[in-house]
Every structure is written in structure tokens, then in C-alpha cells.
Short mmCIF file of C-alpha atoms in Angstrom, two decimals:
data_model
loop_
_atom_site.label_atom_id
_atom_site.label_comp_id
_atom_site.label_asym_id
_atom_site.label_seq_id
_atom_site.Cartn_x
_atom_site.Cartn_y
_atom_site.Cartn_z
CA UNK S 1 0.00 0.00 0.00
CA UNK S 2 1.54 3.37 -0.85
CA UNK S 3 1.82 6.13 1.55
CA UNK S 4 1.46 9.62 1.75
CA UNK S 5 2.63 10.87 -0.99
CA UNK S 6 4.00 14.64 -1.00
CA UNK S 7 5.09 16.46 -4.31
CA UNK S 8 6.96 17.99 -5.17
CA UNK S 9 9.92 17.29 -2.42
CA UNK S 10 11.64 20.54 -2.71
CA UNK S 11 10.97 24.05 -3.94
CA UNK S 12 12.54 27.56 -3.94
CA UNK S 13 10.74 30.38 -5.16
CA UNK S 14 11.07 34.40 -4.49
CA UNK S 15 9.43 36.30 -2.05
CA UNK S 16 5.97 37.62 -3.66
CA UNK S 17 5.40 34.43 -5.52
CA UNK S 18 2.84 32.10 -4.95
CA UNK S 19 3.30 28.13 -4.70
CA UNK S 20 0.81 25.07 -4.77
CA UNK S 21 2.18 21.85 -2.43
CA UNK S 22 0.38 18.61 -2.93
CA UNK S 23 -0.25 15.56 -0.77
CA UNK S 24 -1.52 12.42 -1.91
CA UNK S 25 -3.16 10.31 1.02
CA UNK S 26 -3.40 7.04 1.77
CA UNK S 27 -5.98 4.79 -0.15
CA UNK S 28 -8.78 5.16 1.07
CA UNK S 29 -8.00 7.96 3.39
CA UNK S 30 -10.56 10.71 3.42
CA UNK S 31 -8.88 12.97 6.55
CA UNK S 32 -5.75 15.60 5.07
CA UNK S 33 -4.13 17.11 7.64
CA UNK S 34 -1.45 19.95 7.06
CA UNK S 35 1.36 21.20 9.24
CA UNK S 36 4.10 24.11 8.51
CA UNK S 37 7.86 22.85 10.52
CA UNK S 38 9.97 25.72 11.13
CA UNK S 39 13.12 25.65 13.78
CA UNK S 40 11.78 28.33 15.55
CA UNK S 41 8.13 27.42 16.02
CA UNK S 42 8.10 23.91 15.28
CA UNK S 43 5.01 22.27 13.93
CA UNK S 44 2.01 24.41 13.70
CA UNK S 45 -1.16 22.67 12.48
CA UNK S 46 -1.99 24.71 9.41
CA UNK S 47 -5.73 23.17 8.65
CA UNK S 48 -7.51 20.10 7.77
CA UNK S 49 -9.70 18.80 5.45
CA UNK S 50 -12.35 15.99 5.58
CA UNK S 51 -14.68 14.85 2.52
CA UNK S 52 -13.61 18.14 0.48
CA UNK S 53 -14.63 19.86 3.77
CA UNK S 54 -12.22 22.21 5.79
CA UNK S 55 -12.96 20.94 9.20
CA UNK S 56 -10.09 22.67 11.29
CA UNK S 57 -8.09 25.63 10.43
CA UNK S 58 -5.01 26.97 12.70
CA UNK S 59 -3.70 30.55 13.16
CA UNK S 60 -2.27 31.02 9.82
CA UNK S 61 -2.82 34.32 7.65
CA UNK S 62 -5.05 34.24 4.73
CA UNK S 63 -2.23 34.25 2.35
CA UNK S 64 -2.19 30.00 3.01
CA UNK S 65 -5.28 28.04 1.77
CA UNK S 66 -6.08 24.67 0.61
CA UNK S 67 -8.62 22.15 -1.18
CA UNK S 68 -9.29 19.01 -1.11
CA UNK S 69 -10.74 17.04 -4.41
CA UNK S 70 -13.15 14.20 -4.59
CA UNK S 71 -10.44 11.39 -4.51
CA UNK S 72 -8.85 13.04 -1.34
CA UNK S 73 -5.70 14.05 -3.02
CA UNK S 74 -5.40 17.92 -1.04
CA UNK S 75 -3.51 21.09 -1.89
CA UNK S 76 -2.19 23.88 -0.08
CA UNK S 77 -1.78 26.97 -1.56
CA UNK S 78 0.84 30.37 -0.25
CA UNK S 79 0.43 33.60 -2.28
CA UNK S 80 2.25 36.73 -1.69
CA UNK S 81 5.24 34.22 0.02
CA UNK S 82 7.28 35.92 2.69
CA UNK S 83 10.82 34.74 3.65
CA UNK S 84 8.96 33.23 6.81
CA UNK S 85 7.22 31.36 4.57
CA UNK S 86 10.36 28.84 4.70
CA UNK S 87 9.59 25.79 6.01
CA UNK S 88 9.10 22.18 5.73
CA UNK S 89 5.28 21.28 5.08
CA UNK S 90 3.84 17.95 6.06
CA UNK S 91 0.88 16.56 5.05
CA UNK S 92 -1.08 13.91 6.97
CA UNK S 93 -3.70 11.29 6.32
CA UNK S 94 -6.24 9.66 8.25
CA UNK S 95 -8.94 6.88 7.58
CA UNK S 96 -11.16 8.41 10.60
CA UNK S 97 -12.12 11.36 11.40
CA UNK S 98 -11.72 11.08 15.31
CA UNK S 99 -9.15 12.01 17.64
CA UNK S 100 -7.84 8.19 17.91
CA UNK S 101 -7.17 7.73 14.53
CA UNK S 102 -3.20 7.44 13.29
CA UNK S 103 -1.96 9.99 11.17
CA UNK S 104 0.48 8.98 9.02
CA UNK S 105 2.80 11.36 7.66
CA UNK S 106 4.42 12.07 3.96
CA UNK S 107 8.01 13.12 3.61
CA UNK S 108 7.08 17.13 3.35
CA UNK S 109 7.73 19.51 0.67
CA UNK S 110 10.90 21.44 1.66
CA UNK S 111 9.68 25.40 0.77
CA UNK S 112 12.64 28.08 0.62
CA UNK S 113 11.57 31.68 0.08
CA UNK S 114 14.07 33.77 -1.32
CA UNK Z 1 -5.64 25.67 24.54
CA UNK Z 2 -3.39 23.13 25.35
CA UNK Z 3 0.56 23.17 24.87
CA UNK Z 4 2.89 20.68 25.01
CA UNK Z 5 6.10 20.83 26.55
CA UNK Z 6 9.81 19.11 25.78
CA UNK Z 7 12.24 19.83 28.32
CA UNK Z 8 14.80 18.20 26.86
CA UNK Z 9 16.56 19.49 23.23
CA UNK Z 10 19.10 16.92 23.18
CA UNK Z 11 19.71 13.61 24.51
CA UNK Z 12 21.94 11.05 23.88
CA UNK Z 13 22.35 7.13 25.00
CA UNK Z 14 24.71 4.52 24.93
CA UNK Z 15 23.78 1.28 22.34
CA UNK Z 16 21.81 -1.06 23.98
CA UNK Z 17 21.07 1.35 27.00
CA UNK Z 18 17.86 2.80 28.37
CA UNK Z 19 16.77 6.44 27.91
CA UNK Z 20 13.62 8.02 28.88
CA UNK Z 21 12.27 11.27 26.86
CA UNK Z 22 9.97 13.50 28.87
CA UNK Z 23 7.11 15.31 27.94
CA UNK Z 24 4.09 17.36 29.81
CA UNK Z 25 1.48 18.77 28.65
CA UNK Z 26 -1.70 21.44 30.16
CA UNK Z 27 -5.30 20.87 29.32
CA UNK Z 28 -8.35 20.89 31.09
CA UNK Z 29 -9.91 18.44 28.93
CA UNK Z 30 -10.19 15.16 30.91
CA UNK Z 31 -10.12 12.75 27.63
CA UNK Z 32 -7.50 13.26 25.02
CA UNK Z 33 -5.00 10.99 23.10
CA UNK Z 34 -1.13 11.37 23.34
CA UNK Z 35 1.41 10.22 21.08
CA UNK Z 36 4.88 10.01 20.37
CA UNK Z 37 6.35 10.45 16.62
CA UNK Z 38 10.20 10.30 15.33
CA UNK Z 39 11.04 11.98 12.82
CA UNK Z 40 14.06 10.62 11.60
CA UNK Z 41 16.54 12.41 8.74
CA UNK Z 42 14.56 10.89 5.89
CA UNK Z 43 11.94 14.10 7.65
CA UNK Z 44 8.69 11.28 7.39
CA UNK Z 45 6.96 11.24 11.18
CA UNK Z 46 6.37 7.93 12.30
CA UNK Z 47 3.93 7.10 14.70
CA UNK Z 48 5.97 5.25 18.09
CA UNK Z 49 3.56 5.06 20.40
CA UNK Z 50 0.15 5.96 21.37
CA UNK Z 51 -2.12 6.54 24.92
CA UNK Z 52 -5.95 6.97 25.81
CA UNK Z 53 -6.32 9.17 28.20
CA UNK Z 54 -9.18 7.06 29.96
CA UNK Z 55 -6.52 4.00 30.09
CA UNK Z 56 -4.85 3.95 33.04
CA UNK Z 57 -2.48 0.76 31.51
CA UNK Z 58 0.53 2.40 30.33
CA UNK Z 59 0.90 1.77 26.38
CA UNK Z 60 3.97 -0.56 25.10
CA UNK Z 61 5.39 -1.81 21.94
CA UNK Z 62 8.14 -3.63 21.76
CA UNK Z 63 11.20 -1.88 23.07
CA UNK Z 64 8.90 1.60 23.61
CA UNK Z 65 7.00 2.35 26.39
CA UNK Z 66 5.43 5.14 28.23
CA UNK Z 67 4.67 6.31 31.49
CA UNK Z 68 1.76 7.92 31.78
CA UNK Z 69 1.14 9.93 34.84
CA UNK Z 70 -2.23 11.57 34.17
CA UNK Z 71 -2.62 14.01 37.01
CA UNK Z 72 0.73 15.25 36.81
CA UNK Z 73 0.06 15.76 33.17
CA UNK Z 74 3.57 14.06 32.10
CA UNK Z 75 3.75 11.02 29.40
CA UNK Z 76 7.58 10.02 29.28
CA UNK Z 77 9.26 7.92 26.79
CA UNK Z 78 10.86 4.82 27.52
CA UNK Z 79 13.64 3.75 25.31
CA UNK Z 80 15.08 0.37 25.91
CA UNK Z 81 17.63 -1.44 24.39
CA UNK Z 82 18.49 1.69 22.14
CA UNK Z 83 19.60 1.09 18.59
CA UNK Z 84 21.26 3.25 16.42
CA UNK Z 85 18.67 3.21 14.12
CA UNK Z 86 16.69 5.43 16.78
CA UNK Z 87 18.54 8.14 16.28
CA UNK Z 88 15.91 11.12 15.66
CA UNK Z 89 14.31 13.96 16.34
CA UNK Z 90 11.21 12.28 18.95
CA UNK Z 91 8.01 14.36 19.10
CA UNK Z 92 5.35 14.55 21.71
CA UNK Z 93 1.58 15.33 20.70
CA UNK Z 94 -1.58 15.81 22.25
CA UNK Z 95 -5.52 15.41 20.38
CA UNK Z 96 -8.47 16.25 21.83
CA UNK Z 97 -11.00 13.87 21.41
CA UNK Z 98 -14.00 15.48 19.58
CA UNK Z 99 -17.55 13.89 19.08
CA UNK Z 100 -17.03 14.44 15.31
CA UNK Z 101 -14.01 15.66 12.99
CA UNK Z 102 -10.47 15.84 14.01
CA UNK Z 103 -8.88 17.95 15.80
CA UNK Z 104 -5.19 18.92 14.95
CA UNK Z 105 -2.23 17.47 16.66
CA UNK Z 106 -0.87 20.09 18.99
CA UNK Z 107 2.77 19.34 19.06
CA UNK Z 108 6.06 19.53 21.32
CA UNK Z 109 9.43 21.15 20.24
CA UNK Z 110 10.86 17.62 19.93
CA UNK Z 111 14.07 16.28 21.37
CA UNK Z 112 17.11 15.39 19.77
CA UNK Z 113 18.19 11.87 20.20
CA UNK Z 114 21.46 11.16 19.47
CA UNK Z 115 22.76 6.72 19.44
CA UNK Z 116 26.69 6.26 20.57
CA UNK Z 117 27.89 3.52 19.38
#
């Protein structure tokens, strides 16, 4: 069974661009979770998604959205990026949506802003 | 809201030692979910361990375990027979537990475990 699948694995782009990340869950998955990784903040839960549904959203500024199709596959979305956009992003899928369920993890898109 | 806290930035362990991460956490919620993840170079979080709140067993698998102290809000790692193939960054997280939909991991700073051959 494949995994989460994150693409692409790295990307640079300049500040004022804007960048799509993708995440490909799990088969059968229908929970997308995203999280930003930074050194200084660590992992801050950026939203999450459920049946093409945003159920959750963090504390992140408008400039970061996301989607979520019909077979589950999810993107996130940055426009206007700032160097503090830098980060790793990590996607995570679910089969459940409850608190119990395992989340397993892709390999994140490394995201450098310059 | 709740936090979770990592006291520890670095550790490191002898091969074939024991090491215990710690971890505590503040909520007033009285039924949650804690885990621990690694997250080793390759950057992909894996899933170590997991506890119910409501269980008052302490979770194990295999050489992992975890000592769950709910009152004192504190859910420790227990490392034994350390490999070097543990070597990784080891996360703490907390979930609420929500009727319906998930709610998002809320995450330590992580700890730095380092395997000395």
C-alpha cells in the first residue's frame, strides 16, 4: 500500500510568488491534515480537510489556503510568500475522522523563500 | 488551549542502554489521546507510540514504552535497548478527542536523540 505521498519534495521560489504543495493520502484515506515545521516554532497545524470539507483551520494568515478534491488528493496553496514562509510542510492522512485515529505522515515539501 | 512541553533538546544514549524522553502537557480536557512520533533524517513522522487518556495501563510496543502519569500531566518515553537506528528527532503530541471531525495534533518542540555507538 503506498503512503502519503508529497510532491513535489523541494521548492525555492522568491518572495511575492505564490506556490501550490500537494499531498496524496493514503488509499482510502478521506482525513488531510497539514502542518508548517519551522526551527523556531516547530510544527504548527496549518488546517484540515475531511470529505472536500475544511474541518479545522489553525492561526495562519489568509495568504495559506487549501482544497481538497473528490479522490482526497489535497492542496495547499501560499500567495504573496514571505521569507517566513520557509519551512518544511507535512501533510497527513487519516482513515477516521476522530481524535484516535493514526496519522500517518508524507516526507514534506521542503519550501525556501528567497 | 493546550501546549505541550519538551524539556529536553538533546539527549543522547549509549547502544543497547535505556533512555527516557519527557514530555508534559496542560489541558483541562479530561479525555485526550497522546502520542509520540520520530522523525528521523529521511523528515517522514512515524507514529511510536500511542495513549488513551481514559486508560490507566501504560501503552507498550516492543522496546517503547510510556509512562503515563495523568494528574501530573507528564507522558515520558521509555527507550530500551536503544539502537542506532533510533537516532531522531522524537516528538510529543496531544488530540483532543471530539464527538465528530479531528482535531489537529498540537505538538512539542521535539528532542534530539542522538545513538553512541
Amino acid at each position: 500500500k503506498a503512503g502519503v505521498t508529497q510532491t513535489p519534495r523541494y521548492l525555492i521560489k522568491t518572495r511575492g510568488q505564490q506556490v501550490t504543495l500537494s499531498c496524496s493520502p493514503i488509499s482510502g484515506h478521506r482525513s488531510v491534515s497539514w502542518y508548517q515545521q519551522t526551527p523556531g516554532q516547530g510544527l504548527q497545524f496549518l488546517f484540515e480537510y475531511f470529505s472536500e470539507t475544511q474541518r479545522n483551520k489553525g492561526n495562519f494568515p489568509g495568504r495559506f489556503s487549501g482544497r481538497q478534491f473528490s479522490n482526497s488528493r489535497s492542496e495547499m496553496n501560499v500567495s504573496t510568500l514571505e521569507l517566513g514562509d520557509s519551512a518544511l510542510y507535512l501533510c497527513a492522512s487519516s482513515f477516521l475522522n476522530r481524535g484516535s485515529t493514526e496519522a500517518f505522515f508524507g516526507q514534506g515539501t521542503r519550501l525556501t523563500v528567497v | 488551549a493546550q501546549t505541550v512541553t519538551q524539556s529536553q533538546p538533546e539527549m543522547s544514549v549509549q547502544e543497547a542502554e535505556t533512555v527516557t524522553l519527557s514530555c508534559t502537557y496542560d489541558t483541562s480536557e479530561s479525555d485526550y489521546y497522546l502520542f509520540w512520533y520520530k522523525q528521523p533524517p529521511s523528515r517522514q513522522m512515524i507514529l511510536v507510540i500511542r495513549q488513551e487518556a481514559y486508560k490507566q495501563q501504560n501503552a507498550t510496543e516492543n522496546r517503547f514504552s510510556v509512562n503515563f502519569q495523568k494528574a501530573a500531566k507528564s507522558f515520558s518515553l521509555k527507550i530500551s535497548d536503544s539502537q542506532l537506528g533510533d537516532a531522531a528527532m522524537y516528538f510529543c503530541a496531544y488530540r483532543s478527542v471530539r464527538n465528530s471531525g479531528n482535531t489537529p495534533l498540537v505538538f512539542g518542540k521535539g528532542t534530539r536523540l542522538s545513538v553512541i555507538a
